[in-house]
mmCIF file of C-alpha atoms in Angstrom:
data_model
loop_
_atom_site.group_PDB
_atom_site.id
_atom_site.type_symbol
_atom_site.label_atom_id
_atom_site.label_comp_id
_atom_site.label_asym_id
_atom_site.label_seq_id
_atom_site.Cartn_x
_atom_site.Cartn_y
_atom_site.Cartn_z
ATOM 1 C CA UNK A 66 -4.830 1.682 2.692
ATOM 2 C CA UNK A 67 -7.629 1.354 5.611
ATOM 3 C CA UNK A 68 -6.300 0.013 9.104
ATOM 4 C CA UNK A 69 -9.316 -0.529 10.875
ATOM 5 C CA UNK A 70 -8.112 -0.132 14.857
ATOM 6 C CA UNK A 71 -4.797 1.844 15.217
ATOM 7 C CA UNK A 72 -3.110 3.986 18.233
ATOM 8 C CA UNK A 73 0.711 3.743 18.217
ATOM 9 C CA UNK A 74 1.744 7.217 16.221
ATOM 10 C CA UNK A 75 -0.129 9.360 18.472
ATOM 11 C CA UNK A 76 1.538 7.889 21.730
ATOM 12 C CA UNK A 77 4.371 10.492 21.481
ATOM 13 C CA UNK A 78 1.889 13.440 20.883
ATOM 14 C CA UNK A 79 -1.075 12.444 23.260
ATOM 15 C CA UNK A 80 1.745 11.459 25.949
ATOM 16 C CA UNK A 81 0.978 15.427 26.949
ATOM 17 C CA UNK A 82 -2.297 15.227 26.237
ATOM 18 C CA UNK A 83 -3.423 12.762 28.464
ATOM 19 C CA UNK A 84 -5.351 10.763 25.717
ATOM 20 C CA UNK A 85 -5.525 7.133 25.838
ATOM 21 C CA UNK A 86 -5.319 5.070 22.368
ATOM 22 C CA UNK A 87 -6.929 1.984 21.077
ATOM 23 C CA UNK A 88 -4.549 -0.541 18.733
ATOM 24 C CA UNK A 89 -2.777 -0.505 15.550
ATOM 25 C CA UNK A 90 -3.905 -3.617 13.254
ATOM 26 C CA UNK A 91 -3.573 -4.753 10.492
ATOM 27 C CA UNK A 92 -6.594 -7.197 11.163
ATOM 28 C CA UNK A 93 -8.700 -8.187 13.580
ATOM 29 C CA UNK A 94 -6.671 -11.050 14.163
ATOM 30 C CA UNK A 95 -2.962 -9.436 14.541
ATOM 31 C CA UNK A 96 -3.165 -7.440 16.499
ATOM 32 C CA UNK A 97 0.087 -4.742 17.466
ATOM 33 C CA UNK A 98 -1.155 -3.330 21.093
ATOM 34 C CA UNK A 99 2.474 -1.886 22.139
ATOM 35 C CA UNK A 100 2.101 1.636 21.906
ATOM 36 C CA UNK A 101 -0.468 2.368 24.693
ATOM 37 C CA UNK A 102 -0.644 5.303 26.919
ATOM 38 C CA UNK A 103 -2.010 5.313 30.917
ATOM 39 C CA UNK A 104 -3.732 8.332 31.425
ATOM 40 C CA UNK A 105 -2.652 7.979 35.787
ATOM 41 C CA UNK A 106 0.920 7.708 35.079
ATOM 42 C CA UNK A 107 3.365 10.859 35.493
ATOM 43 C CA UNK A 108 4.862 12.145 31.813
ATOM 44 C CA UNK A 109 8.819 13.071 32.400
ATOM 45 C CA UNK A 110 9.821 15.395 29.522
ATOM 46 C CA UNK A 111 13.529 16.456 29.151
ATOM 47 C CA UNK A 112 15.316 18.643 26.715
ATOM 48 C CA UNK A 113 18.122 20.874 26.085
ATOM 49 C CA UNK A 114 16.224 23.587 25.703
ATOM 50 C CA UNK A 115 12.930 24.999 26.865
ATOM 51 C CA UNK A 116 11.075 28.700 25.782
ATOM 52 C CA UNK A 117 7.731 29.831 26.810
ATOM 53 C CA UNK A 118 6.075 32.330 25.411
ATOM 54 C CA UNK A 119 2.879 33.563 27.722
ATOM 55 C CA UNK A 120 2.300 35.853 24.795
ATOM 56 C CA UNK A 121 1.996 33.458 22.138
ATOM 57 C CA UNK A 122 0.219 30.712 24.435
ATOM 58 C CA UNK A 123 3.328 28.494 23.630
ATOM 59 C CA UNK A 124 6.029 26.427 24.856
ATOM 60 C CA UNK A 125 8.786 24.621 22.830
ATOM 61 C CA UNK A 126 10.370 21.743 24.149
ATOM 62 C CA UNK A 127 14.110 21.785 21.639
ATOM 63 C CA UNK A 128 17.403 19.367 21.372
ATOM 64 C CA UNK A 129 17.184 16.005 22.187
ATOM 65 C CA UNK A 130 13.644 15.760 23.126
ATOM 66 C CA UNK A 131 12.387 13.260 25.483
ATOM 67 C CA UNK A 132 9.248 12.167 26.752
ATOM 68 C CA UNK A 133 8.558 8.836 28.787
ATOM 69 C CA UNK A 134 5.081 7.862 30.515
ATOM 70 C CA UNK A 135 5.238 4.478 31.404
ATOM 71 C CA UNK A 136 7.120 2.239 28.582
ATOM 72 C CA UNK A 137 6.385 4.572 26.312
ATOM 73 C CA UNK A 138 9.224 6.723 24.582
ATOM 74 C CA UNK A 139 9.206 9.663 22.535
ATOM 75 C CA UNK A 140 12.389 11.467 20.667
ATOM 76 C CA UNK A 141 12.493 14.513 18.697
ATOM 77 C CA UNK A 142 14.462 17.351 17.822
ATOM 78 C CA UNK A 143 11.870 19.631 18.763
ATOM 79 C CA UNK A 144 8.527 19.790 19.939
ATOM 80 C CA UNK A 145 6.164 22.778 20.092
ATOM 81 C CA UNK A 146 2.979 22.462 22.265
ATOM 82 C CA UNK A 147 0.384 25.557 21.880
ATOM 83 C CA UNK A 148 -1.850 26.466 24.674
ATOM 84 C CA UNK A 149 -5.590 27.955 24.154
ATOM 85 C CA UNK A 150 -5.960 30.985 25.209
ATOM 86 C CA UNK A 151 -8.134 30.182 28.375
ATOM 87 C CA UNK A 152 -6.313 31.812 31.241
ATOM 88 C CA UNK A 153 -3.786 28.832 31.908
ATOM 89 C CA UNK A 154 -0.052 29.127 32.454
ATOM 90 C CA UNK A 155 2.153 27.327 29.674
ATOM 91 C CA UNK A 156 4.655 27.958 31.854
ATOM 92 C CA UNK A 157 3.033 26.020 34.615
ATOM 93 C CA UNK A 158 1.463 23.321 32.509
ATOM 94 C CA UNK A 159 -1.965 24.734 33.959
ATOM 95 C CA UNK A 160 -2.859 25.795 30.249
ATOM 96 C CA UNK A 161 -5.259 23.394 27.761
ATOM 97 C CA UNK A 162 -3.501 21.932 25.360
ATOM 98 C CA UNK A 163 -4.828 23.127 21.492
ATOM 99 C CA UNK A 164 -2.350 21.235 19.547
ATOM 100 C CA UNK A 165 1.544 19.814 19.333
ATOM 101 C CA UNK A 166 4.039 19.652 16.494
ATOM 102 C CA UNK A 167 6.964 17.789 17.043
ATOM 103 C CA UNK A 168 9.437 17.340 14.349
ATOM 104 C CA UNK A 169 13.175 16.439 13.773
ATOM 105 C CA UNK A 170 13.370 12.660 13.550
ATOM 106 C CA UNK A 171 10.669 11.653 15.570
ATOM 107 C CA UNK A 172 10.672 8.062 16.991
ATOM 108 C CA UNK A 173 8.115 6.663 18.955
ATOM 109 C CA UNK A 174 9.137 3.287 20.814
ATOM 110 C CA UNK A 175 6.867 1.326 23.578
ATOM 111 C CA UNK A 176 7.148 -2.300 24.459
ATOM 112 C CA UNK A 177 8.012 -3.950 21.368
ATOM 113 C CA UNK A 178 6.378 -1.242 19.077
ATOM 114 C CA UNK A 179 8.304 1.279 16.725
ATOM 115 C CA UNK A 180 6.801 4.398 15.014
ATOM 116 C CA UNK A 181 9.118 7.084 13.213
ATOM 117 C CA UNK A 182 9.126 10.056 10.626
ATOM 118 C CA UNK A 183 9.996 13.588 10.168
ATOM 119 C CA UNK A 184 7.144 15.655 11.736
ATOM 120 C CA UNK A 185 3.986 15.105 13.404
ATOM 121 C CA UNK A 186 0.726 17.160 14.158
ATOM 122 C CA UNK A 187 -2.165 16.646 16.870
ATOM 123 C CA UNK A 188 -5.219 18.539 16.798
ATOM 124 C CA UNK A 189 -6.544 18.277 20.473
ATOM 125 C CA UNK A 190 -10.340 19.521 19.351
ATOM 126 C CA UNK A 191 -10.211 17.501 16.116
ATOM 127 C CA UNK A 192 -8.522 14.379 17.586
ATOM 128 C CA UNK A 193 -6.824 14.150 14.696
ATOM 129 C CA UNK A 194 -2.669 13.020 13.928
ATOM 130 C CA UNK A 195 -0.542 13.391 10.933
ATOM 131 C CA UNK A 196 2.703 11.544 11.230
ATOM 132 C CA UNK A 197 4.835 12.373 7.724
ATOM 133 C CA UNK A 198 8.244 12.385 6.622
ATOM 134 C CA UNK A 199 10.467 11.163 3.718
ATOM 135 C CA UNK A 200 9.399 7.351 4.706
ATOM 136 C CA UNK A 201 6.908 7.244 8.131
ATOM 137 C CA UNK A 202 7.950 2.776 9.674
ATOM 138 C CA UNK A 203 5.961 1.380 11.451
ATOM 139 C CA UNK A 204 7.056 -1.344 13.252
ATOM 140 C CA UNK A 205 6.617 -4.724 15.791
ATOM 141 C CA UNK A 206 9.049 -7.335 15.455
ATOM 142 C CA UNK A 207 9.863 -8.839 12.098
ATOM 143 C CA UNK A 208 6.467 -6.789 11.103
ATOM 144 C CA UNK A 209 6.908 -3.538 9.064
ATOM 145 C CA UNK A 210 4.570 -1.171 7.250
ATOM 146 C CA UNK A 211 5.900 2.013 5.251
ATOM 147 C CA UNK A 212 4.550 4.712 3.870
ATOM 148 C CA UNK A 213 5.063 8.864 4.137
ATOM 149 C CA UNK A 214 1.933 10.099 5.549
ATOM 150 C CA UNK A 215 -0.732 9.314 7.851
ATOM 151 C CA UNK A 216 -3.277 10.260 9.084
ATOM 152 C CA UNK A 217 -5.801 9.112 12.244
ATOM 153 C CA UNK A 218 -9.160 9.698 12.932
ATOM 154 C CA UNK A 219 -8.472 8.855 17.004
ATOM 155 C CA UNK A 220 -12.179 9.616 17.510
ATOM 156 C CA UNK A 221 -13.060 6.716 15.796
ATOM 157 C CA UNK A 222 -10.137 4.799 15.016
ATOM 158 C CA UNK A 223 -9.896 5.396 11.204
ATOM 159 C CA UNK A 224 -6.257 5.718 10.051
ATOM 160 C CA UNK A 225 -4.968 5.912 6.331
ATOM 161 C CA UNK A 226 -1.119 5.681 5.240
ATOM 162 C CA UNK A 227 -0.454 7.334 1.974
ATOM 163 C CA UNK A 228 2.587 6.018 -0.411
ATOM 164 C CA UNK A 229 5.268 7.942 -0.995
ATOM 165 C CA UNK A 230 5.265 9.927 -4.387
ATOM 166 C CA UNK A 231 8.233 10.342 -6.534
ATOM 167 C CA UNK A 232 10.168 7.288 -5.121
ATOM 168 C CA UNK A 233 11.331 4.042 -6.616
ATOM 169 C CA UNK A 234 7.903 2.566 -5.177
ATOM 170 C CA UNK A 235 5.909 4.575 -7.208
ATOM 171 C CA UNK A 236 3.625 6.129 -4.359
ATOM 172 C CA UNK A 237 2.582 3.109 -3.079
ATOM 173 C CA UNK A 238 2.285 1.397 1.015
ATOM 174 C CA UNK A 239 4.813 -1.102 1.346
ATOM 175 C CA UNK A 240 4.093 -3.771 4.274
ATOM 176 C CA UNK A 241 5.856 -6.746 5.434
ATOM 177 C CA UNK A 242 4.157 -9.506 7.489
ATOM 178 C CA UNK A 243 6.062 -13.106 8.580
ATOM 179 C CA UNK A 244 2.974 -15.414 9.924
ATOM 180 C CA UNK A 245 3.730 -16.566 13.395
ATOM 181 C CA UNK A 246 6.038 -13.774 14.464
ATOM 182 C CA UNK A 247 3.286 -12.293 16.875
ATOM 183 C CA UNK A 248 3.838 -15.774 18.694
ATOM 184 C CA UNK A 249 7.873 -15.225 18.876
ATOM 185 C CA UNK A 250 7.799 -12.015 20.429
#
């Protein structure tokens, strides 16, 4: 399945990264513009647990995850964020970001937008997410799309969900759309 403008799963990823992101659609004509990021607002991340390692240009971010720039909400169990090795700090945040992997039921929420899965990947240099998991929901209102893997092009916009193999479905993208519920919300 093509989506031909899409954002949302990356908002819990590029919330550190500083990205901004476009739309999720399933159309040009429904749009779901929820999950948005603002690049000038302040990112608040919480956890149980955090562990730097200088050495290893890493930091992970573990139990209860939370990050929150504007209405934008991220949960995990754990997220790992590795540095490049270009004379930054991880422990200062003063590092470049090369890529995150957050896994652990991860749920995405902003406005009236919901994204969730298992793990997730973003390639800072590639621009590239993979959101996966047993069944990756995507959500707005009565509106629901489900699949177990996908993958964005944020470059250029191009996202593709993958069915879910040995399942009931049969491997296949399972959406639900009820005309007029963009107008309720």
């Amino acid at each position: 399945m093509r989506i031909r403008s899409f954002s949302g799963l990356a908002t819990g990823a590029l919330l550190l990264a500083g990205l901004s992101s476009a739309a999720f659609a399933q159309d040009s004509q429904s749009r779901l513009t929820g999950l948005q990021l603002s690049g000038d607002k302040p990112i608040q991340i919480e956890s149980e647990r955090l562990e730097v390692r200088e050495e290893d240009n890493v930091a992970v971010f573990s139990g209860n995850v939370s990050v929150v720039q504007g209405p934008t909400l991220l949960k995990a169990g754990r997220m790992k964020v590795y540095y490049l090795q270009d004379g930054g700090s991880a422990a200062t945040g003063s590092a470049n970001i090369d890529r995150l992997e957050v896994d652990g039921n991860v749920y995405v929420k902003s406005e009236n937008q919901v994204a969730t899965g298992d793990s997730a990947t973003f390639d800072m240099k590639t621009e590239v997410l993979v959101l996966s998991g047993k069944e990756v929901v995507l959500s707005e209102g009565e509106n629901v799309i489900v699949g177990c893997r996908l993958t964005v092009q944020m470059k250029n916009g191009q996202a593709e969900l993958d069915g879910c193999k040995d399942t009931k479905a049969g491997g296949r993208v399972k959406m639900l759309l009820t005309p007029g519920s963009q107008n309720r919300q």
